Structures are given as C-alpha cells and as structure tokens.
Amino acid sequence: MMFGSAQADIPQPKWLHRLDKFVKAHQQELAALSWGLWQENGHSKGTLGIDLQPKPHFVYCPSEAIQKFNNNVDNKLQELLGLIDNYKPETEVLMIAIGKEQIKLIYFEPEISPSVCFTQLNSDVDGLLDLLELGMSEQVVDNS
C-alpha cells in the first residue's frame, strides 16, 4: 500500500521493490521483533517504523506525528490511521517505512503468530534489531 502523489506512469523508487523483497524474506524476524518491542512498549512510543535515511534503522512514529502528517497531506493517510487504531499485535505486523518523500505501509499476518516467531528465533530485541538493520543496509538502500 503506497501513500503519496505518485502517478501510474512515474516509476516507483527502487527501494520500494527491494523493501518488499526484504519483508517477504524476513517475515518471521520482523514478526518476532514486532512482538518483542510490543511486549516492551505497547502503544506508548507509537508505531514501529523503518527510517531508510541515512541508512535503514528502526524508529518509533508517535501517534501525534502520524496524525499531523495526515493533516499535512489532506487526510490521505486515513486508511493507515485506521489500521494503526485497530492493530492486533498478537496476529499482525504493522510498520511504516519512511523513504525519500514517501512512506510505505508494511502490514502482514505471518503464518505463525508473532509471539511464536519470537520464541522460535530464541533471540532478544537488540539482536533482532541488529540483524534486521544490517540486512536492510545490505539489501534495501534508499538511493532513488
């Protein structure tokens, strides 16, 4: 799901395709990280995000900032806000990727629950953050 003013005949930035491939290949790790951070923070820090600048790293997007951004883009993020409001961390993964002048929703329901993903990987949140940020740095670079 893409939010922005891109027209159908304008090529999409390369990072969008590379991020899709990365997410598909790392669903279990992303689900585990999502669950681990949810257990630590719940909604208190906002929605988990991936900032691609200057290199990919995880951030929190506070609810107030997302709402303000929605207001600045003529309420084009209403659907995103609805997903955030109804997010079910027990069964879903929801993150916002932030690239050059665009954002992308990462939203999926893994085959096994995020809590089981976390248990099966037998890792901690910091280890997952390091692993995923390194992988994204190698595979998803926002240079377009």
Short mmCIF file of C-alpha atoms in Angstrom, two decimals:
data_model
loop_
_atom_site.label_atom_id
_atom_site.label_comp_id
_atom_site.label_asym_id
_atom_site.label_seq_id
_atom_site.Cartn_x
_atom_site.Cartn_y
_atom_site.Cartn_z
CA MET A 1 0.00 0.00 0.00
CA MET A 2 1.54 3.29 -1.05
CA PHE A 3 0.58 6.74 0.04
CA GLY A 4 1.72 9.73 -1.95
CA SER A 5 1.08 11.56 -5.16
CA ALA A 6 2.81 9.09 -7.50
CA GLN A 7 1.15 8.71 -10.86
CA ALA A 8 0.89 5.33 -12.59
CA ASP A 9 3.37 6.36 -15.29
CA ILE A 10 6.02 7.55 -12.84
CA PRO A 11 8.50 4.77 -11.96
CA GLN A 12 8.47 3.79 -8.31
CA PRO A 13 11.67 4.23 -6.32
CA LYS A 14 13.86 1.12 -6.30
CA TRP A 15 13.79 0.96 -2.51
CA LEU A 16 10.07 0.08 -2.56
CA HIS A 17 10.67 -3.12 -4.52
CA ARG A 18 13.78 -4.03 -2.51
CA LEU A 19 11.92 -3.44 0.76
CA ASP A 20 9.04 -5.67 -0.38
CA LYS A 21 11.53 -8.45 -1.17
CA PHE A 22 13.27 -7.98 2.19
CA VAL A 23 9.99 -8.09 4.12
CA LYS A 24 8.86 -11.23 2.29
CA ALA A 25 12.19 -12.95 3.02
CA HIS A 26 12.27 -11.87 6.70
CA GLN A 27 8.66 -12.15 7.85
CA GLN A 28 9.50 -14.32 10.85
CA GLU A 29 12.24 -11.98 12.09
CA LEU A 30 10.08 -8.88 11.57
CA ALA A 31 7.17 -10.54 13.36
CA ALA A 32 9.46 -11.54 16.24
CA LEU A 33 10.86 -8.01 16.52
CA SER A 34 7.39 -6.52 16.34
CA TRP A 35 6.23 -8.79 19.18
CA GLY A 36 9.33 -8.20 21.31
CA LEU A 37 9.03 -4.43 21.05
CA TRP A 38 5.28 -4.61 21.68
CA GLN A 39 5.98 -6.52 24.90
CA GLU A 40 8.45 -3.83 25.99
CA ASN A 41 6.49 -0.72 24.99
CA GLY A 42 2.95 -1.47 23.83
CA HIS A 43 1.47 1.66 22.20
CA SER A 44 3.43 4.00 24.48
CA LYS A 45 6.03 5.05 21.88
CA GLY A 46 3.82 4.90 18.80
CA THR A 47 4.01 2.75 15.68
CA LEU A 48 7.18 0.93 14.75
CA GLY A 49 8.85 2.38 11.69
CA ILE A 50 11.85 1.89 9.45
CA ASP A 51 13.68 5.09 8.57
CA LEU A 52 15.74 4.46 5.44
CA GLN A 53 17.88 7.60 5.82
CA PRO A 54 20.83 7.82 6.14
CA LYS A 55 20.86 4.01 6.44
CA PRO A 56 17.96 1.73 7.42
CA HIS A 57 17.18 1.76 11.14
CA PHE A 58 14.12 1.21 13.30
CA VAL A 59 12.34 4.16 14.88
CA TYR A 60 9.05 4.83 16.61
CA CYS A 61 6.50 7.05 14.89
CA PRO A 62 4.47 8.78 17.63
CA SER A 63 0.73 8.88 17.02
CA GLU A 64 0.71 12.70 17.15
CA ALA A 65 3.34 12.89 14.38
CA ILE A 66 1.39 10.49 12.14
CA GLN A 67 -1.80 12.48 12.72
CA LYS A 68 -0.02 15.75 11.94
CA PHE A 69 1.45 14.24 8.77
CA ASN A 70 -2.03 13.04 7.78
CA ASN A 71 -3.35 16.59 8.20
CA ASN A 72 -0.48 17.92 6.05
CA VAL A 73 -1.34 15.53 3.19
CA ASP A 74 -5.07 16.28 3.09
CA ASN A 75 -6.07 13.21 5.13
CA LYS A 76 -4.62 10.73 2.61
CA LEU A 77 -3.45 8.53 5.49
CA GLN A 78 -6.90 7.82 6.94
CA GLU A 79 -6.67 4.15 5.99
CA LEU A 80 -3.25 3.89 7.65
CA LEU A 81 -4.63 5.54 10.79
CA GLY A 82 -7.49 3.03 10.83
CA LEU A 83 -5.05 0.11 10.62
CA ILE A 84 -2.96 1.59 13.44
CA ASP A 85 -6.05 2.11 15.61
CA ASN A 86 -7.16 -1.50 15.06
CA TYR A 87 -3.72 -3.13 15.12
CA LYS A 88 -3.69 -6.62 16.67
CA PRO A 89 -0.07 -7.35 17.69
CA GLU A 90 -0.99 -10.95 18.59
CA THR A 91 -1.64 -11.77 14.92
CA GLU A 92 -0.35 -8.89 12.76
CA VAL A 93 2.81 -7.00 11.91
CA LEU A 94 2.42 -3.30 11.16
CA MET A 95 5.31 -0.92 10.45
CA ILE A 96 5.78 2.28 8.48
CA ALA A 97 8.75 2.54 6.13
CA ILE A 98 9.95 6.11 5.62
CA GLY A 99 11.89 6.86 2.44
CA LYS A 100 12.66 9.93 0.40
CA GLU A 101 9.38 11.85 0.22
CA GLN A 102 7.30 8.68 0.51
CA ILE A 103 6.11 6.29 3.13
CA LYS A 104 5.09 2.69 2.71
CA LEU A 105 2.93 0.58 4.95
CA ILE A 106 4.34 -2.80 5.91
CA TYR A 107 1.41 -4.90 7.03
CA PHE A 108 1.03 -8.67 7.07
CA GLU A 109 -0.26 -11.57 9.12
CA PRO A 110 2.55 -14.12 9.50
CA GLU A 111 1.75 -17.82 9.15
CA ILE A 112 2.58 -18.32 12.83
CA SER A 113 1.82 -15.74 15.50
CA PRO A 114 4.40 -13.05 16.27
CA SER A 115 4.82 -14.40 19.82
CA VAL A 116 5.68 -17.87 18.47
CA CYS A 117 8.09 -16.29 15.96
CA PHE A 118 9.82 -14.53 18.85
CA THR A 119 10.05 -17.75 20.88
CA GLN A 120 11.25 -19.85 17.93
CA LEU A 121 14.04 -17.43 16.99
CA ASN A 122 15.36 -17.57 20.57
CA SER A 123 16.80 -14.06 20.23
CA ASP A 124 16.38 -10.81 22.09
CA VAL A 125 15.11 -7.50 20.74
CA ASP A 126 18.59 -5.98 20.44
CA GLY A 127 19.85 -8.99 18.48
CA LEU A 128 16.87 -8.81 16.13
CA LEU A 129 17.33 -5.06 15.65
CA ASP A 130 21.00 -5.55 14.75
CA LEU A 131 20.28 -8.47 12.42
CA LEU A 132 17.46 -6.74 10.55
CA GLU A 133 19.16 -3.33 10.30
CA LEU A 134 22.30 -4.97 8.90
CA GLY A 135 20.23 -6.96 6.40
CA MET A 136 18.35 -3.87 5.28
CA SER A 137 21.58 -1.89 4.95
CA GLU A 138 22.84 -4.54 2.56
CA GLN A 139 19.60 -5.14 0.63
CA VAL A 140 17.41 -2.01 0.89
CA VAL A 141 19.19 1.25 0.21
CA ASP A 142 17.10 4.37 -0.37
CA ASN A 143 19.04 5.97 -3.20
CA SER A 144 16.11 6.62 -5.52
#
